[in-house]
PDB file of C-alpha atoms and ligand atoms in Angstrom:
ATOM      1  CA  MET A   7       0.196 -15.204   7.286  1.00  0.00           C
ATOM      2  CA  LEU A   8       1.283 -11.773   6.094  1.00  0.00           C
ATOM      3  CA  ASN A   9       4.488 -10.135   7.277  1.00  0.00           C
ATOM      4  CA  ILE A  10       4.121  -6.537   8.394  1.00  0.00           C
ATOM      5  CA  SER A  11       6.747  -4.050   9.529  1.00  0.00           C
ATOM      6  CA  GLY A  12       4.377  -1.497  10.966  1.00  0.00           C
ATOM      7  CA  PHE A  13       0.822  -0.324  11.481  1.00  0.00           C
ATOM      8  CA  TYR A  14      -0.686   3.126  12.085  1.00  0.00           C
ATOM      9  CA  ASP A  15      -4.185   3.292  13.524  1.00  0.00           C
ATOM     10  CA  SER A  16      -4.739   6.585  11.743  1.00  0.00           C
ATOM     11  CA  SER A  17      -2.821   8.987   9.548  1.00  0.00           C
ATOM     12  CA  CYS A  18      -3.854  11.938   7.402  1.00  0.00           C
ATOM     13  CA  THR A  19      -0.712  11.997   5.235  1.00  0.00           C
ATOM     14  CA  ASN A  20      -0.956   8.616   3.494  1.00  0.00           C
ATOM     15  CA  GLY A  21      -3.931   9.345   1.244  1.00  0.00           C
ATOM     16  CA  GLU A  22      -7.153  11.326   1.425  1.00  0.00           C
ATOM     17  CA  GLY A  23      -8.939  11.528   4.764  1.00  0.00           C
ATOM     18  CA  TRP A  24      -8.006   9.593   7.873  1.00  0.00           C
ATOM     19  CA  ARG A  25      -6.586   6.184   7.125  1.00  0.00           C
ATOM     20  CA  SER A  26      -5.123   3.182   8.895  1.00  0.00           C
ATOM     21  CA  VAL A  27      -1.788   2.323   7.288  1.00  0.00           C
ATOM     22  CA  ILE A  28      -0.256  -1.133   6.931  1.00  0.00           C
ATOM     23  CA  PHE A  29       3.459  -1.408   6.140  1.00  0.00           C
ATOM     24  CA  PHE A  30       4.276  -4.740   4.503  1.00  0.00           C
ATOM     25  CA  SER A  31       7.700  -6.330   4.898  1.00  0.00           C
ATOM     26  CA  GLY A  32       9.861  -6.835   1.850  1.00  0.00           C
ATOM     27  CA  CYS A  33      10.801  -4.554  -1.008  1.00  0.00           C
ATOM     28  CA  PRO A  34      12.836  -5.446  -4.106  1.00  0.00           C
ATOM     29  CA  HIS A  35      13.222  -1.860  -5.348  1.00  0.00           C
ATOM     30  CA  LYS A  36      15.800  -0.542  -2.864  1.00  0.00           C
ATOM     31  CA  CYS A  37      15.336   3.089  -3.923  1.00  0.00           C
ATOM     32  CA  LYS A  38      18.128   5.489  -2.949  1.00  0.00           C
ATOM     33  CA  GLY A  39      16.817   7.783  -0.183  1.00  0.00           C
ATOM     34  CA  CYS A  40      13.938   5.451   0.791  1.00  0.00           C
ATOM     35  CA  HIS A  41      12.290   6.507   4.069  1.00  0.00           C
ATOM     36  CA  ASN A  42      11.513   2.919   5.111  1.00  0.00           C
ATOM     37  CA  PRO A  43      14.676   0.862   4.444  1.00  0.00           C
ATOM     38  CA  GLU A  44      13.912  -1.262   7.514  1.00  0.00           C
ATOM     39  CA  THR A  45      11.070  -2.796   5.472  1.00  0.00           C
ATOM     40  CA  TRP A  46      13.301  -4.058   2.644  1.00  0.00           C
ATOM     41  CA  ASP A  47      14.083  -7.433   4.226  1.00  0.00           C
ATOM     42  CA  PHE A  48      11.332  -9.890   3.261  1.00  0.00           C
ATOM     43  CA  SER A  49      11.692 -11.717   6.587  1.00  0.00           C
ATOM     44  CA  SER A  50      11.590  -8.555   8.713  1.00  0.00           C
ATOM     45  CA  GLY A  51       8.623  -7.526  10.818  1.00  0.00           C
ATOM     46  CA  GLU A  52       5.984  -9.722  12.386  1.00  0.00           C
ATOM     47  CA  PRO A  53       3.740 -12.413  10.903  1.00  0.00           C
ATOM     48  CA  ILE A  54       0.045 -11.652  11.257  1.00  0.00           C
ATOM     49  CA  SER A  55      -3.126 -13.363  10.087  1.00  0.00           C
ATOM     50  CA  VAL A  56      -5.693 -11.708   7.844  1.00  0.00           C
ATOM     51  CA  ASP A  57      -8.263 -11.984  10.642  1.00  0.00           C
ATOM     52  CA  GLU A  58      -6.004 -10.177  13.119  1.00  0.00           C
ATOM     53  CA  LEU A  59      -5.180  -7.464  10.610  1.00  0.00           C
ATOM     54  CA  THR A  60      -8.844  -7.033   9.734  1.00  0.00           C
ATOM     55  CA  SER A  61      -9.678  -6.579  13.434  1.00  0.00           C
ATOM     56  CA  MET A  62      -6.864  -4.055  13.914  1.00  0.00           C
ATOM     57  CA  VAL A  63      -8.301  -1.924  11.122  1.00  0.00           C
ATOM     58  CA  LEU A  64     -11.967  -2.360  11.994  1.00  0.00           C
ATOM     59  CA  LYS A  65     -11.496  -1.136  15.554  1.00  0.00           C
ATOM     60  CA  ASN A  66     -10.779   2.231  13.883  1.00  0.00           C
ATOM     61  CA  SER A  67     -13.654   2.044  11.417  1.00  0.00           C
ATOM     62  CA  SER A  68     -15.842   4.622  13.158  1.00  0.00           C
ATOM     63  CA  TYR A  69     -13.418   7.428  12.343  1.00  0.00           C
ATOM     64  CA  ILE A  70     -11.286   6.364   9.350  1.00  0.00           C
ATOM     65  CA  ASP A  71     -12.115   6.716   5.667  1.00  0.00           C
ATOM     66  CA  GLY A  72     -10.051   3.784   4.561  1.00  0.00           C
ATOM     67  CA  VAL A  73      -6.818   1.880   4.597  1.00  0.00           C
ATOM     68  CA  THR A  74      -3.496   2.501   2.896  1.00  0.00           C
ATOM     69  CA  LEU A  75      -1.282  -0.427   1.935  1.00  0.00           C
ATOM     70  CA  SER A  76       2.354   0.608   2.024  1.00  0.00           C
ATOM     71  CA  GLY A  77       5.744  -0.843   2.688  1.00  0.00           C
ATOM     72  CA  GLY A  78       7.884  -2.210   1.612  1.00  0.00           C
ATOM     73  CA  GLU A  79       6.177  -3.416  -1.506  1.00  0.00           C
ATOM     74  CA  PRO A  80       2.550  -4.571  -1.102  1.00  0.00           C
ATOM     75  CA  PHE A  81       2.547  -6.243  -4.531  1.00  0.00           C
ATOM     76  CA  GLN A  82       4.195  -9.595  -3.739  1.00  0.00           C
ATOM     77  CA  GLU A  83       2.915 -12.811  -5.283  1.00  0.00           C
ATOM     78  CA  ARG A  84       3.187 -14.612  -1.918  1.00  0.00           C
ATOM     79  CA  ASN A  85       0.720 -12.090  -0.414  1.00  0.00           C
ATOM     80  CA  ILE A  86      -1.928 -11.792  -3.101  1.00  0.00           C
ATOM     81  CA  ASP A  87      -4.563 -14.297  -1.891  1.00  0.00           C
ATOM     82  CA  GLU A  88      -4.448 -12.983   1.669  1.00  0.00           C
ATOM     83  CA  LEU A  89      -4.475  -9.364   0.528  1.00  0.00           C
ATOM     84  CA  LEU A  90      -7.565 -10.041  -1.574  1.00  0.00           C
ATOM     85  CA  THR A  91      -9.298 -11.534   1.472  1.00  0.00           C
ATOM     86  CA  LEU A  92      -8.236  -8.589   3.631  1.00  0.00           C
ATOM     87  CA  ILE A  93      -9.504  -6.046   1.104  1.00  0.00           C
ATOM     88  CA  ASN A  94     -12.812  -7.886   0.693  1.00  0.00           C
ATOM     89  CA  ASN A  95     -13.237  -7.838   4.495  1.00  0.00           C
ATOM     90  CA  LEU A  96     -12.544  -4.099   4.644  1.00  0.00           C
ATOM     91  CA  LYS A  97     -14.679  -3.125   1.657  1.00  0.00           C
ATOM     92  CA  LYS A  98     -17.707  -4.649   3.370  1.00  0.00           C
ATOM     93  CA  HIS A  99     -17.309  -1.753   5.816  1.00  0.00           C
ATOM     94  CA  ASN A 100     -17.153   0.847   3.048  1.00  0.00           C
ATOM     95  CA  LEU A 101     -13.465   1.540   3.596  1.00  0.00           C
ATOM     96  CA  THR A 102     -11.512   2.776   0.594  1.00  0.00           C
ATOM     97  CA  ILE A 103      -8.193   1.184  -0.338  1.00  0.00           C
ATOM     98  CA  TRP A 104      -5.129   3.203  -1.293  1.00  0.00           C
ATOM     99  CA  CYS A 105      -1.903   1.435  -2.174  1.00  0.00           C
ATOM    100  CA  TYR A 106       1.711   2.453  -2.726  1.00  0.00           C
ATOM    101  CA  SER A 107       3.853   0.398  -5.092  1.00  0.00           C
ATOM    102  CA  GLY A 108       7.367   0.778  -6.426  1.00  0.00           C
ATOM    103  CA  TYR A 109       6.181  -0.849  -9.660  1.00  0.00           C
ATOM    104  CA  LYS A 110       4.680   1.179 -12.480  1.00  0.00           C
ATOM    105  CA  TYR A 111       0.968   0.633 -13.107  1.00  0.00           C
ATOM    106  CA  GLU A 112       1.656  -0.579 -16.656  1.00  0.00           C
ATOM    107  CA  ASP A 113       4.022  -3.264 -15.339  1.00  0.00           C
ATOM    108  CA  LEU A 114       1.548  -4.419 -12.678  1.00  0.00           C
ATOM    109  CA  LEU A 115      -1.191  -4.766 -15.290  1.00  0.00           C
ATOM    110  CA  ILE A 116       0.646  -7.472 -17.225  1.00  0.00           C
ATOM    111  CA  ASN A 117       0.842  -9.810 -14.208  1.00  0.00           C
ATOM    112  CA  PRO A 118      -2.527 -11.628 -13.852  1.00  0.00           C
ATOM    113  CA  MET A 119      -2.112 -12.006 -10.068  1.00  0.00           C
ATOM    114  CA  PHE A 120      -1.288  -8.354  -9.579  1.00  0.00           C
ATOM    115  CA  ARG A 121      -4.165  -7.401 -11.844  1.00  0.00           C
ATOM    116  CA  LYS A 122      -6.612  -9.093  -9.464  1.00  0.00           C
ATOM    117  CA  LEU A 123      -5.325  -6.864  -6.690  1.00  0.00           C
ATOM    118  CA  LEU A 124      -5.455  -3.736  -8.861  1.00  0.00           C
ATOM    119  CA  ASP A 125      -9.136  -4.464  -9.485  1.00  0.00           C
ATOM    120  CA  LYS A 126      -9.802  -4.020  -5.747  1.00  0.00           C
ATOM    121  CA  ILE A 127      -7.734  -0.891  -5.167  1.00  0.00           C
ATOM    122  CA  ASP A 128      -9.307   2.564  -5.338  1.00  0.00           C
ATOM    123  CA  VAL A 129      -6.133   4.629  -5.629  1.00  0.00           C
ATOM    124  CA  LEU A 130      -2.632   3.517  -6.607  1.00  0.00           C
ATOM    125  CA  ILE A 131       0.499   5.623  -6.131  1.00  0.00           C
ATOM    126  CA  ASP A 132       2.960   3.974  -8.456  1.00  0.00           C
ATOM    127  CA  GLY A 133       6.618   4.001  -9.339  1.00  0.00           C
ATOM    128  CA  PRO A 134       9.902   3.900  -7.441  1.00  0.00           C
ATOM    129  CA  TYR A 135      11.105   6.823  -5.356  1.00  0.00           C
ATOM    130  CA  ILE A 136      13.781   8.735  -7.288  1.00  0.00           C
ATOM    131  CA  GLU A 137      15.724  10.958  -4.946  1.00  0.00           C
ATOM    132  CA  GLU A 138      16.800  13.355  -7.708  1.00  0.00           C
ATOM    133  CA  LEU A 139      13.115  13.969  -8.521  1.00  0.00           C
ATOM    134  CA  PHE A 140      12.068  14.651  -4.895  1.00  0.00           C
ATOM    135  CA  ASP A 141       9.658  17.561  -4.600  1.00  0.00           C
ATOM    136  CA  PRO A 142       8.248  18.520  -1.166  1.00  0.00           C
ATOM    137  CA  ASN A 143       5.221  20.160  -2.800  1.00  0.00           C
ATOM    138  CA  LEU A 144       3.884  16.903  -4.246  1.00  0.00           C
ATOM    139  CA  LYS A 145       0.747  15.526  -2.620  1.00  0.00           C
ATOM    140  CA  PHE A 146       0.849  11.879  -1.437  1.00  0.00           C
ATOM    141  CA  ARG A 147       4.053  11.102  -3.357  1.00  0.00           C
ATOM    142  CA  GLY A 148       7.710  11.828  -2.923  1.00  0.00           C
ATOM    143  CA  SER A 149       9.176  12.187  -6.403  1.00  0.00           C
ATOM    144  CA  SER A 150       7.712  13.612  -9.587  1.00  0.00           C
ATOM    145  CA  ASN A 151       8.015  10.345 -11.578  1.00  0.00           C
ATOM    146  CA  GLN A 152       5.386   8.789  -9.284  1.00  0.00           C
ATOM    147  CA  SER A 153       1.707   9.277 -10.046  1.00  0.00           C
ATOM    148  CA  VAL A 154      -1.571   9.097  -8.143  1.00  0.00           C
ATOM    149  CA  LYS A 155      -3.967   6.923 -10.139  1.00  0.00           C
ATOM    150  CA  TYR A 156      -7.666   6.932  -9.259  1.00  0.00           C
ATOM    151  CA  LEU A 157      -8.708   3.476 -10.455  1.00  0.00           C
ATOM    152  CA  THR A 158     -12.350   3.436  -9.395  1.00  0.00           C
ATOM    153  CA  LYS A 159     -13.489   7.023 -10.037  1.00  0.00           C
TER     154      LYS A 159
HETATM  155  S1  SF4 B  18       9.500   1.177  -3.325  1.00  0.00           S
HETATM  156 FE1  SF4 B  18       9.109   2.394  -1.500  1.00  0.00          FE
HETATM  157  S2  SF4 B  18       9.698   1.081   0.231  1.00  0.00           S
HETATM  158 FE2  SF4 B  18      10.589   0.194  -1.620  1.00  0.00          FE
HETATM  159  S3  SF4 B  18      12.660   1.036  -1.676  1.00  0.00           S
HETATM  160 FE3  SF4 B  18      11.358   2.349  -2.950  1.00  0.00          FE
HETATM  161  S4  SF4 B  18      10.680   3.986  -1.583  1.00  0.00           S
HETATM  162 FE4  SF4 B  18      11.457   2.331  -0.295  1.00  0.00          FE
END
């Protein structure tokens, strides 16, 4: 089971196009000024199976471009196998995968489990939110230290 704190059927502000958004429970980064502090607790939210989550997304598949994994922190070792299954299910329907992480891409790359997940993600927005570097003009990210990495283009 995965633990999620929230789910949007569709959003146009969490990546390109219309996207379902999954907010995973648990975040170790605890950034000052975080917009989702209710997701920090790893036991918060509701447990949900991969099959249920797949169905929740696929009922939107006629009008969404993809799915955004957010949080919280999606990169958690306890979640990796189920996330890989979820992404494989969604990719069969030509949905693109965007993912937010408080970790830097370079740090994710050195963890073999996280690397497997990176291989399935189309776009990664990486790095912690740094309140002092907040810029409202940035697209898809909150602070200028974060970057939007197109991994499959
Ligand atoms: S990584 Fe994201 S969810 Fe976690 S504390 Fe930072 S801004 Fe909040």
